[in-house]
Amino acid sequence: MSWREDCAAGLLYDATAPEREAEHIQCADLCWEYNKTRPSDMAKRESLLRQIFGVLGENPYVEPTLFCGFGKNIRAGDRFFVNNNCVFVDPGIITFGDDVMIGPQCGFYTALHPLDAQVRKTGAEIAKPIHVGNNVWFGGGVKVLPGVTIGDNAVIGAGSVVTKDIPANVLAYGNPCQVIRRLD
């Protein structure tokens, strides 16, 4: 199987595969171009975003600088808002619902490296998807780790490190992120 098929199946994959690196460079070039656009050139920005992201709903707004590992593995719904300096490490799928707001300097990471040093030295990697529901707000500096699901209407407080699933309709924050109270 290819690295992408192994990755999608939740298996260890070869992170050094030449075709993987080619996909990464293609996305990095698009992100570089996006990050150099003029703020007033909204048509060019949206065109580039639609080349970077796998799925992008209506009325996206993404501030530079943007970094995506592959881009095509990111699926975002309508009215997707991303503030500046966000990072998407996406060998695995990252899914965002509608009306998601992401504060500055947030990171979403699907890649995991093996704990065993000998396996890690081979360039093997594994990825776990991230799922974010509708109407979710991430404060600045939030980091979301591999395999996490965040429910609809959740608010994740600034500086949080989200290591486990967060249910719908809650305020959660901290390191590690934990539910503070319900919002309904």
mmCIF file with all atom_site columns, C-alpha atoms in Angstrom:
data_model
loop_
_atom_site.group_PDB
_atom_site.id
_atom_site.type_symbol
_atom_site.label_atom_id
_atom_site.label_alt_id
_atom_site.label_comp_id
_atom_site.label_asym_id
_atom_site.label_entity_id
_atom_site.label_seq_id
_atom_site.pdbx_PDB_ins_code
_atom_site.Cartn_x
_atom_site.Cartn_y
_atom_site.Cartn_z
_atom_site.occupancy
_atom_site.B_iso_or_equiv
_atom_site.pdbx_formal_charge
_atom_site.auth_seq_id
_atom_site.auth_comp_id
_atom_site.auth_asym_id
_atom_site.auth_atom_id
_atom_site.pdbx_PDB_model_num
ATOM 1   C CA . MET A 1 1   ? 0.000   0.000  0.000  1.00 0.00 ? 1   MET A CA 1
ATOM 2   C CA . SER A 1 2   ? 1.034   3.631  -0.416 1.00 0.00 ? 2   SER A CA 1
ATOM 3   C CA . TRP A 1 3   ? 1.927   5.838  2.546  1.00 0.00 ? 3   TRP A CA 1
ATOM 4   C CA . ARG A 1 4   ? -1.476  7.544  2.153  1.00 0.00 ? 4   ARG A CA 1
ATOM 5   C CA . GLU A 1 5   ? -3.386  4.224  2.233  1.00 0.00 ? 5   GLU A CA 1
ATOM 6   C CA . ASP A 1 6   ? -1.454  3.099  5.322  1.00 0.00 ? 6   ASP A CA 1
ATOM 7   C CA . CYS A 1 7   ? -2.112  6.464  6.969  1.00 0.00 ? 7   CYS A CA 1
ATOM 8   C CA . ALA A 1 8   ? -5.854  6.369  6.210  1.00 0.00 ? 8   ALA A CA 1
ATOM 9   C CA . ALA A 1 9   ? -6.022  2.816  7.605  1.00 0.00 ? 9   ALA A CA 1
ATOM 10  C CA . GLY A 1 10  ? -4.473  3.964  10.896 1.00 0.00 ? 10  GLY A CA 1
ATOM 11  C CA . LEU A 1 11  ? -1.271  2.018  10.256 1.00 0.00 ? 11  LEU A CA 1
ATOM 12  C CA . LEU A 1 12  ? 2.351   3.056  10.525 1.00 0.00 ? 12  LEU A CA 1
ATOM 13  C CA . TYR A 1 13  ? 3.392   4.700  7.271  1.00 0.00 ? 13  TYR A CA 1
ATOM 14  C CA . ASP A 1 14  ? 6.678   5.794  5.749  1.00 0.00 ? 14  ASP A CA 1
ATOM 15  C CA . ALA A 1 15  ? 6.988   9.527  6.484  1.00 0.00 ? 15  ALA A CA 1
ATOM 16  C CA . THR A 1 16  ? 10.104  9.614  4.292  1.00 0.00 ? 16  THR A CA 1
ATOM 17  C CA . ALA A 1 17  ? 8.353   8.362  1.131  1.00 0.00 ? 17  ALA A CA 1
ATOM 18  C CA . PRO A 1 18  ? 9.276   10.583 -1.855 1.00 0.00 ? 18  PRO A CA 1
ATOM 19  C CA . GLU A 1 19  ? 5.647   10.941 -2.966 1.00 0.00 ? 19  GLU A CA 1
ATOM 20  C CA . ARG A 1 20  ? 4.717   12.112 0.544  1.00 0.00 ? 20  ARG A CA 1
ATOM 21  C CA . GLU A 1 21  ? 7.450   14.738 0.455  1.00 0.00 ? 21  GLU A CA 1
ATOM 22  C CA . ALA A 1 22  ? 6.290   15.902 -2.988 1.00 0.00 ? 22  ALA A CA 1
ATOM 23  C CA . GLU A 1 23  ? 2.730   16.416 -1.672 1.00 0.00 ? 23  GLU A CA 1
ATOM 24  C CA . HIS A 1 24  ? 4.087   18.290 1.343  1.00 0.00 ? 24  HIS A CA 1
ATOM 25  C CA . ILE A 1 25  ? 6.239   20.601 -0.828 1.00 0.00 ? 25  ILE A CA 1
ATOM 26  C CA . GLN A 1 26  ? 3.296   21.332 -3.123 1.00 0.00 ? 26  GLN A CA 1
ATOM 27  C CA . CYS A 1 27  ? 1.197   22.405 -0.126 1.00 0.00 ? 27  CYS A CA 1
ATOM 28  C CA . ALA A 1 28  ? 4.078   24.381 1.415  1.00 0.00 ? 28  ALA A CA 1
ATOM 29  C CA . ASP A 1 29  ? 4.452   26.310 -1.843 1.00 0.00 ? 29  ASP A CA 1
ATOM 30  C CA . LEU A 1 30  ? 0.728   27.146 -1.854 1.00 0.00 ? 30  LEU A CA 1
ATOM 31  C CA . CYS A 1 31  ? 0.871   28.244 1.805  1.00 0.00 ? 31  CYS A CA 1
ATOM 32  C CA . TRP A 1 32  ? 3.914   30.408 1.049  1.00 0.00 ? 32  TRP A CA 1
ATOM 33  C CA . GLU A 1 33  ? 2.053   32.048 -1.822 1.00 0.00 ? 33  GLU A CA 1
ATOM 34  C CA . TYR A 1 34  ? -1.040  32.545 0.359  1.00 0.00 ? 34  TYR A CA 1
ATOM 35  C CA . ASN A 1 35  ? 1.007   34.105 3.143  1.00 0.00 ? 35  ASN A CA 1
ATOM 36  C CA . LYS A 1 36  ? 2.436   36.665 0.690  1.00 0.00 ? 36  LYS A CA 1
ATOM 37  C CA . THR A 1 37  ? -0.948  37.892 -0.600 1.00 0.00 ? 37  THR A CA 1
ATOM 38  C CA . ARG A 1 38  ? -2.138  41.420 0.024  1.00 0.00 ? 38  ARG A CA 1
ATOM 39  C CA . PRO A 1 39  ? -4.918  41.732 2.615  1.00 0.00 ? 39  PRO A CA 1
ATOM 40  C CA . SER A 1 40  ? -7.057  43.516 0.017  1.00 0.00 ? 40  SER A CA 1
ATOM 41  C CA . ASP A 1 41  ? -6.770  40.689 -2.536 1.00 0.00 ? 41  ASP A CA 1
ATOM 42  C CA . MET A 1 42  ? -9.596  38.592 -1.134 1.00 0.00 ? 42  MET A CA 1
ATOM 43  C CA . ALA A 1 43  ? -10.364 36.851 -4.443 1.00 0.00 ? 43  ALA A CA 1
ATOM 44  C CA . LYS A 1 44  ? -6.799  35.559 -4.779 1.00 0.00 ? 44  LYS A CA 1
ATOM 45  C CA . ARG A 1 45  ? -6.767  34.505 -1.120 1.00 0.00 ? 45  ARG A CA 1
ATOM 46  C CA . GLU A 1 46  ? -9.958  32.496 -1.464 1.00 0.00 ? 46  GLU A CA 1
ATOM 47  C CA . SER A 1 47  ? -8.732  30.885 -4.688 1.00 0.00 ? 47  SER A CA 1
ATOM 48  C CA . LEU A 1 48  ? -5.521  29.773 -2.978 1.00 0.00 ? 48  LEU A CA 1
ATOM 49  C CA . LEU A 1 49  ? -7.408  28.496 0.088  1.00 0.00 ? 49  LEU A CA 1
ATOM 50  C CA . ARG A 1 50  ? -9.582  26.369 -2.184 1.00 0.00 ? 50  ARG A CA 1
ATOM 51  C CA . GLN A 1 51  ? -6.407  24.882 -3.696 1.00 0.00 ? 51  GLN A CA 1
ATOM 52  C CA . ILE A 1 52  ? -4.910  24.210 -0.253 1.00 0.00 ? 52  ILE A CA 1
ATOM 53  C CA . PHE A 1 53  ? -7.899  22.753 1.634  1.00 0.00 ? 53  PHE A CA 1
ATOM 54  C CA . GLY A 1 54  ? -9.562  19.475 0.659  1.00 0.00 ? 54  GLY A CA 1
ATOM 55  C CA . VAL A 1 55  ? -13.039 20.855 1.405  1.00 0.00 ? 55  VAL A CA 1
ATOM 56  C CA . LEU A 1 56  ? -13.827 24.482 2.182  1.00 0.00 ? 56  LEU A CA 1
ATOM 57  C CA . GLY A 1 57  ? -17.350 25.791 2.708  1.00 0.00 ? 57  GLY A CA 1
ATOM 58  C CA . GLU A 1 58  ? -18.770 29.221 1.960  1.00 0.00 ? 58  GLU A CA 1
ATOM 59  C CA . ASN A 1 59  ? -17.336 32.486 3.303  1.00 0.00 ? 59  ASN A CA 1
ATOM 60  C CA . PRO A 1 60  ? -13.974 31.325 4.705  1.00 0.00 ? 60  PRO A CA 1
ATOM 61  C CA . TYR A 1 61  ? -11.658 33.851 6.349  1.00 0.00 ? 61  TYR A CA 1
ATOM 62  C CA . VAL A 1 62  ? -8.096  32.789 7.093  1.00 0.00 ? 62  VAL A CA 1
ATOM 63  C CA . GLU A 1 63  ? -5.407  35.218 8.267  1.00 0.00 ? 63  GLU A CA 1
ATOM 64  C CA . PRO A 1 64  ? -1.786  34.652 7.286  1.00 0.00 ? 64  PRO A CA 1
ATOM 65  C CA . THR A 1 65  ? 0.424   33.110 8.301  1.00 0.00 ? 65  THR A CA 1
ATOM 66  C CA . LEU A 1 66  ? -1.033  29.727 7.587  1.00 0.00 ? 66  LEU A CA 1
ATOM 67  C CA . PHE A 1 67  ? 0.860   26.445 7.606  1.00 0.00 ? 67  PHE A CA 1
ATOM 68  C CA . CYS A 1 68  ? -0.605  23.126 6.465  1.00 0.00 ? 68  CYS A CA 1
ATOM 69  C CA . GLY A 1 69  ? 1.388   19.937 6.022  1.00 0.00 ? 69  GLY A CA 1
ATOM 70  C CA . PHE A 1 70  ? -0.752  18.664 3.135  1.00 0.00 ? 70  PHE A CA 1
ATOM 71  C CA . GLY A 1 71  ? -3.905  20.797 3.135  1.00 0.00 ? 71  GLY A CA 1
ATOM 72  C CA . LYS A 1 72  ? -6.011  18.289 1.209  1.00 0.00 ? 72  LYS A CA 1
ATOM 73  C CA . ASN A 1 73  ? -6.725  16.449 4.471  1.00 0.00 ? 73  ASN A CA 1
ATOM 74  C CA . ILE A 1 74  ? -8.479  19.489 5.977  1.00 0.00 ? 74  ILE A CA 1
ATOM 75  C CA . ARG A 1 75  ? -12.253 19.683 5.592  1.00 0.00 ? 75  ARG A CA 1
ATOM 76  C CA . ALA A 1 76  ? -13.908 22.880 6.797  1.00 0.00 ? 76  ALA A CA 1
ATOM 77  C CA . GLY A 1 77  ? -17.557 23.913 6.745  1.00 0.00 ? 77  GLY A CA 1
ATOM 78  C CA . ASP A 1 78  ? -19.167 27.278 6.114  1.00 0.00 ? 78  ASP A CA 1
ATOM 79  C CA . ARG A 1 79  ? -17.927 30.482 7.773  1.00 0.00 ? 79  ARG A CA 1
ATOM 80  C CA . PHE A 1 80  ? -14.598 28.966 8.819  1.00 0.00 ? 80  PHE A CA 1
ATOM 81  C CA . PHE A 1 81  ? -12.543 31.653 10.607 1.00 0.00 ? 81  PHE A CA 1
ATOM 82  C CA . VAL A 1 82  ? -8.840  31.199 11.332 1.00 0.00 ? 82  VAL A CA 1
ATOM 83  C CA . ASN A 1 83  ? -6.771  33.928 12.963 1.00 0.00 ? 83  ASN A CA 1
ATOM 84  C CA . ASN A 1 84  ? -3.046  34.413 12.295 1.00 0.00 ? 84  ASN A CA 1
ATOM 85  C CA . ASN A 1 85  ? -0.156  31.970 12.753 1.00 0.00 ? 85  ASN A CA 1
ATOM 86  C CA . CYS A 1 86  ? -2.112  28.719 12.786 1.00 0.00 ? 86  CYS A CA 1
ATOM 87  C CA . VAL A 1 87  ? -0.592  25.316 12.051 1.00 0.00 ? 87  VAL A CA 1
ATOM 88  C CA . PHE A 1 88  ? -2.367  22.245 10.699 1.00 0.00 ? 88  PHE A CA 1
ATOM 89  C CA . VAL A 1 89  ? -0.248  19.069 10.767 1.00 0.00 ? 89  VAL A CA 1
ATOM 90  C CA . ASP A 1 90  ? -2.521  16.985 8.614  1.00 0.00 ? 90  ASP A CA 1
ATOM 91  C CA . PRO A 1 91  ? -1.272  13.652 7.342  1.00 0.00 ? 91  PRO A CA 1
ATOM 92  C CA . GLY A 1 92  ? -4.522  12.522 8.991  1.00 0.00 ? 92  GLY A CA 1
ATOM 93  C CA . ILE A 1 93  ? -7.931  14.063 8.342  1.00 0.00 ? 93  ILE A CA 1
ATOM 94  C CA . ILE A 1 94  ? -8.946  17.221 10.224 1.00 0.00 ? 94  ILE A CA 1
ATOM 95  C CA . THR A 1 95  ? -12.670 17.977 10.001 1.00 0.00 ? 95  THR A CA 1
ATOM 96  C CA . PHE A 1 96  ? -14.278 21.261 11.092 1.00 0.00 ? 96  PHE A CA 1
ATOM 97  C CA . GLY A 1 97  ? -18.030 21.876 11.104 1.00 0.00 ? 97  GLY A CA 1
ATOM 98  C CA . ASP A 1 98  ? -19.771 25.139 10.251 1.00 0.00 ? 98  ASP A CA 1
ATOM 99  C CA . ASP A 1 99  ? -19.124 28.394 12.130 1.00 0.00 ? 99  ASP A CA 1
ATOM 100 C CA . VAL A 1 100 ? -15.811 27.357 13.689 1.00 0.00 ? 100 VAL A CA 1
ATOM 101 C CA . MET A 1 101 ? -13.654 30.190 15.024 1.00 0.00 ? 101 MET A CA 1
ATOM 102 C CA . ILE A 1 102 ? -9.954  29.578 15.639 1.00 0.00 ? 102 ILE A CA 1
ATOM 103 C CA . GLY A 1 103 ? -7.893  32.118 17.580 1.00 0.00 ? 103 GLY A CA 1
ATOM 104 C CA . PRO A 1 104 ? -4.303  33.088 16.786 1.00 0.00 ? 104 PRO A CA 1
ATOM 105 C CA . GLN A 1 105 ? -1.393  30.680 17.132 1.00 0.00 ? 105 GLN A CA 1
ATOM 106 C CA . CYS A 1 106 ? -3.476  27.535 17.381 1.00 0.00 ? 106 CYS A CA 1
ATOM 107 C CA . GLY A 1 107 ? -2.264  24.126 16.260 1.00 0.00 ? 107 GLY A CA 1
ATOM 108 C CA . PHE A 1 108 ? -4.053  20.962 15.152 1.00 0.00 ? 108 PHE A CA 1
ATOM 109 C CA . TYR A 1 109 ? -1.777  17.919 15.037 1.00 0.00 ? 109 TYR A CA 1
ATOM 110 C CA . THR A 1 110 ? -2.785  14.518 13.624 1.00 0.00 ? 110 THR A CA 1
ATOM 111 C CA . ALA A 1 111 ? 0.725   12.988 13.386 1.00 0.00 ? 111 ALA A CA 1
ATOM 112 C CA . LEU A 1 112 ? 2.267   10.766 16.029 1.00 0.00 ? 112 LEU A CA 1
ATOM 113 C CA . HIS A 1 113 ? 5.793   9.397  16.124 1.00 0.00 ? 113 HIS A CA 1
ATOM 114 C CA . PRO A 1 114 ? 6.438   5.950  17.600 1.00 0.00 ? 114 PRO A CA 1
ATOM 115 C CA . LEU A 1 115 ? 7.611   5.829  21.214 1.00 0.00 ? 115 LEU A CA 1
ATOM 116 C CA . ASP A 1 116 ? 10.112  3.104  20.368 1.00 0.00 ? 116 ASP A CA 1
ATOM 117 C CA . ALA A 1 117 ? 13.302  4.915  19.317 1.00 0.00 ? 117 ALA A CA 1
ATOM 118 C CA . GLN A 1 118 ? 14.365  2.187  16.876 1.00 0.00 ? 118 GLN A CA 1
ATOM 119 C CA . VAL A 1 119 ? 11.043  2.334  15.033 1.00 0.00 ? 119 VAL A CA 1
ATOM 120 C CA . ARG A 1 120 ? 11.070  6.139  15.144 1.00 0.00 ? 120 ARG A CA 1
ATOM 121 C CA . LYS A 1 121 ? 14.506  6.183  13.460 1.00 0.00 ? 121 LYS A CA 1
ATOM 122 C CA . THR A 1 122 ? 13.031  4.378  10.437 1.00 0.00 ? 122 THR A CA 1
ATOM 123 C CA . GLY A 1 123 ? 10.846  7.393  9.596  1.00 0.00 ? 123 GLY A CA 1
ATOM 124 C CA . ALA A 1 124 ? 7.647   5.585  10.514 1.00 0.00 ? 124 ALA A CA 1
ATOM 125 C CA . GLU A 1 125 ? 4.702   7.691  11.625 1.00 0.00 ? 125 GLU A CA 1
ATOM 126 C CA . ILE A 1 126 ? 1.028   7.194  12.406 1.00 0.00 ? 126 ILE A CA 1
ATOM 127 C CA . ALA A 1 127 ? -1.854  9.661  12.203 1.00 0.00 ? 127 ALA A CA 1
ATOM 128 C CA . LYS A 1 128 ? -5.158  9.937  14.027 1.00 0.00 ? 128 LYS A CA 1
ATOM 129 C CA . PRO A 1 129 ? -7.973  12.181 12.796 1.00 0.00 ? 129 PRO A CA 1
ATOM 130 C CA . ILE A 1 130 ? -9.307  15.265 14.564 1.00 0.00 ? 130 ILE A CA 1
ATOM 131 C CA . HIS A 1 131 ? -13.052 16.036 14.455 1.00 0.00 ? 131 HIS A CA 1
ATOM 132 C CA . VAL A 1 132 ? -14.495 19.434 15.432 1.00 0.00 ? 132 VAL A CA 1
ATOM 133 C CA . GLY A 1 133 ? -18.249 20.028 15.492 1.00 0.00 ? 133 GLY A CA 1
ATOM 134 C CA . ASN A 1 134 ? -20.286 23.106 14.584 1.00 0.00 ? 134 ASN A CA 1
ATOM 135 C CA . ASN A 1 135 ? -20.086 26.470 16.392 1.00 0.00 ? 135 ASN A CA 1
ATOM 136 C CA . VAL A 1 136 ? -16.818 25.718 18.187 1.00 0.00 ? 136 VAL A CA 1
ATOM 137 C CA . TRP A 1 137 ? -14.580 28.563 19.363 1.00 0.00 ? 137 TRP A CA 1
ATOM 138 C CA . PHE A 1 138 ? -10.874 28.067 20.086 1.00 0.00 ? 138 PHE A CA 1
ATOM 139 C CA . GLY A 1 139 ? -9.119  30.795 22.073 1.00 0.00 ? 139 GLY A CA 1
ATOM 140 C CA . GLY A 1 140 ? -5.578  31.820 21.177 1.00 0.00 ? 140 GLY A CA 1
ATOM 141 C CA . GLY A 1 141 ? -2.742  29.351 21.494 1.00 0.00 ? 141 GLY A CA 1
ATOM 142 C CA . VAL A 1 142 ? -4.856  26.190 21.737 1.00 0.00 ? 142 VAL A CA 1
ATOM 143 C CA . LYS A 1 143 ? -3.185  22.927 20.717 1.00 0.00 ? 143 LYS A CA 1
ATOM 144 C CA . VAL A 1 144 ? -5.333  19.953 19.685 1.00 0.00 ? 144 VAL A CA 1
ATOM 145 C CA . LEU A 1 145 ? -3.618  16.564 19.698 1.00 0.00 ? 145 LEU A CA 1
ATOM 146 C CA . PRO A 1 146 ? -4.179  13.502 17.480 1.00 0.00 ? 146 PRO A CA 1
ATOM 147 C CA . GLY A 1 147 ? -7.418  11.561 17.717 1.00 0.00 ? 147 GLY A CA 1
ATOM 148 C CA . VAL A 1 148 ? -9.455  14.233 19.546 1.00 0.00 ? 148 VAL A CA 1
ATOM 149 C CA . THR A 1 149 ? -13.151 14.933 18.905 1.00 0.00 ? 149 THR A CA 1
ATOM 150 C CA . ILE A 1 150 ? -14.708 18.217 20.054 1.00 0.00 ? 150 ILE A CA 1
ATOM 151 C CA . GLY A 1 151 ? -18.492 18.489 20.188 1.00 0.00 ? 151 GLY A CA 1
ATOM 152 C CA . ASP A 1 152 ? -20.812 21.192 18.872 1.00 0.00 ? 152 ASP A CA 1
ATOM 153 C CA . ASN A 1 153 ? -20.942 24.587 20.593 1.00 0.00 ? 153 ASN A CA 1
ATOM 154 C CA . ALA A 1 154 ? -17.853 23.915 22.731 1.00 0.00 ? 154 ALA A CA 1
ATOM 155 C CA . VAL A 1 155 ? -15.574 26.760 23.785 1.00 0.00 ? 155 VAL A CA 1
ATOM 156 C CA . ILE A 1 156 ? -11.911 25.872 24.293 1.00 0.00 ? 156 ILE A CA 1
ATOM 157 C CA . GLY A 1 157 ? -10.107 28.468 26.419 1.00 0.00 ? 157 GLY A CA 1
ATOM 158 C CA . ALA A 1 158 ? -6.866  30.153 25.411 1.00 0.00 ? 158 ALA A CA 1
ATOM 159 C CA . GLY A 1 159 ? -3.650  28.222 25.923 1.00 0.00 ? 159 GLY A CA 1
ATOM 160 C CA . SER A 1 160 ? -5.351  24.857 26.326 1.00 0.00 ? 160 SER A CA 1
ATOM 161 C CA . VAL A 1 161 ? -3.760  21.576 25.293 1.00 0.00 ? 161 VAL A CA 1
ATOM 162 C CA . VAL A 1 162 ? -6.586  19.266 24.225 1.00 0.00 ? 162 VAL A CA 1
ATOM 163 C CA . THR A 1 163 ? -5.476  15.686 24.815 1.00 0.00 ? 163 THR A CA 1
ATOM 164 C CA . LYS A 1 164 ? -8.875  13.939 24.975 1.00 0.00 ? 164 LYS A CA 1
ATOM 165 C CA . ASP A 1 165 ? -12.399 14.313 23.621 1.00 0.00 ? 165 ASP A CA 1
ATOM 166 C CA . ILE A 1 166 ? -14.464 17.320 24.705 1.00 0.00 ? 166 ILE A CA 1
ATOM 167 C CA . PRO A 1 167 ? -18.276 16.976 24.680 1.00 0.00 ? 167 PRO A CA 1
ATOM 168 C CA . ALA A 1 168 ? -20.762 19.387 23.125 1.00 0.00 ? 168 ALA A CA 1
ATOM 169 C CA . ASN A 1 169 ? -22.007 22.526 24.882 1.00 0.00 ? 169 ASN A CA 1
ATOM 170 C CA . VAL A 1 170 ? -19.169 22.986 27.370 1.00 0.00 ? 170 VAL A CA 1
ATOM 171 C CA . LEU A 1 171 ? -16.507 25.486 28.350 1.00 0.00 ? 171 LEU A CA 1
ATOM 172 C CA . ALA A 1 172 ? -13.198 23.660 28.641 1.00 0.00 ? 172 ALA A CA 1
ATOM 173 C CA . TYR A 1 173 ? -9.674  24.887 29.266 1.00 0.00 ? 173 TYR A CA 1
ATOM 174 C CA . GLY A 1 174 ? -6.344  24.043 30.837 1.00 0.00 ? 174 GLY A CA 1
ATOM 175 C CA . ASN A 1 175 ? -3.316  21.866 30.310 1.00 0.00 ? 175 ASN A CA 1
ATOM 176 C CA . PRO A 1 176 ? -4.530  19.242 29.935 1.00 0.00 ? 176 PRO A CA 1
ATOM 177 C CA . CYS A 1 177 ? -7.845  20.695 28.785 1.00 0.00 ? 177 CYS A CA 1
ATOM 178 C CA . GLN A 1 178 ? -10.793 19.709 30.934 1.00 0.00 ? 178 GLN A CA 1
ATOM 179 C CA . VAL A 1 179 ? -14.475 20.548 31.113 1.00 0.00 ? 179 VAL A CA 1
ATOM 180 C CA . ILE A 1 180 ? -15.110 23.490 33.452 1.00 0.00 ? 180 ILE A CA 1
ATOM 181 C CA . ARG A 1 181 ? -18.870 23.833 33.051 1.00 0.00 ? 181 ARG A CA 1
ATOM 182 C CA . ARG A 1 182 ? -21.817 23.202 30.740 1.00 0.00 ? 182 ARG A CA 1
ATOM 183 C CA . LEU A 1 183 ? -22.998 26.043 28.517 1.00 0.00 ? 183 LEU A CA 1
ATOM 184 C CA . ASP A 1 184 ? -26.685 25.133 28.107 1.00 0.00 ? 184 ASP A CA 1
#
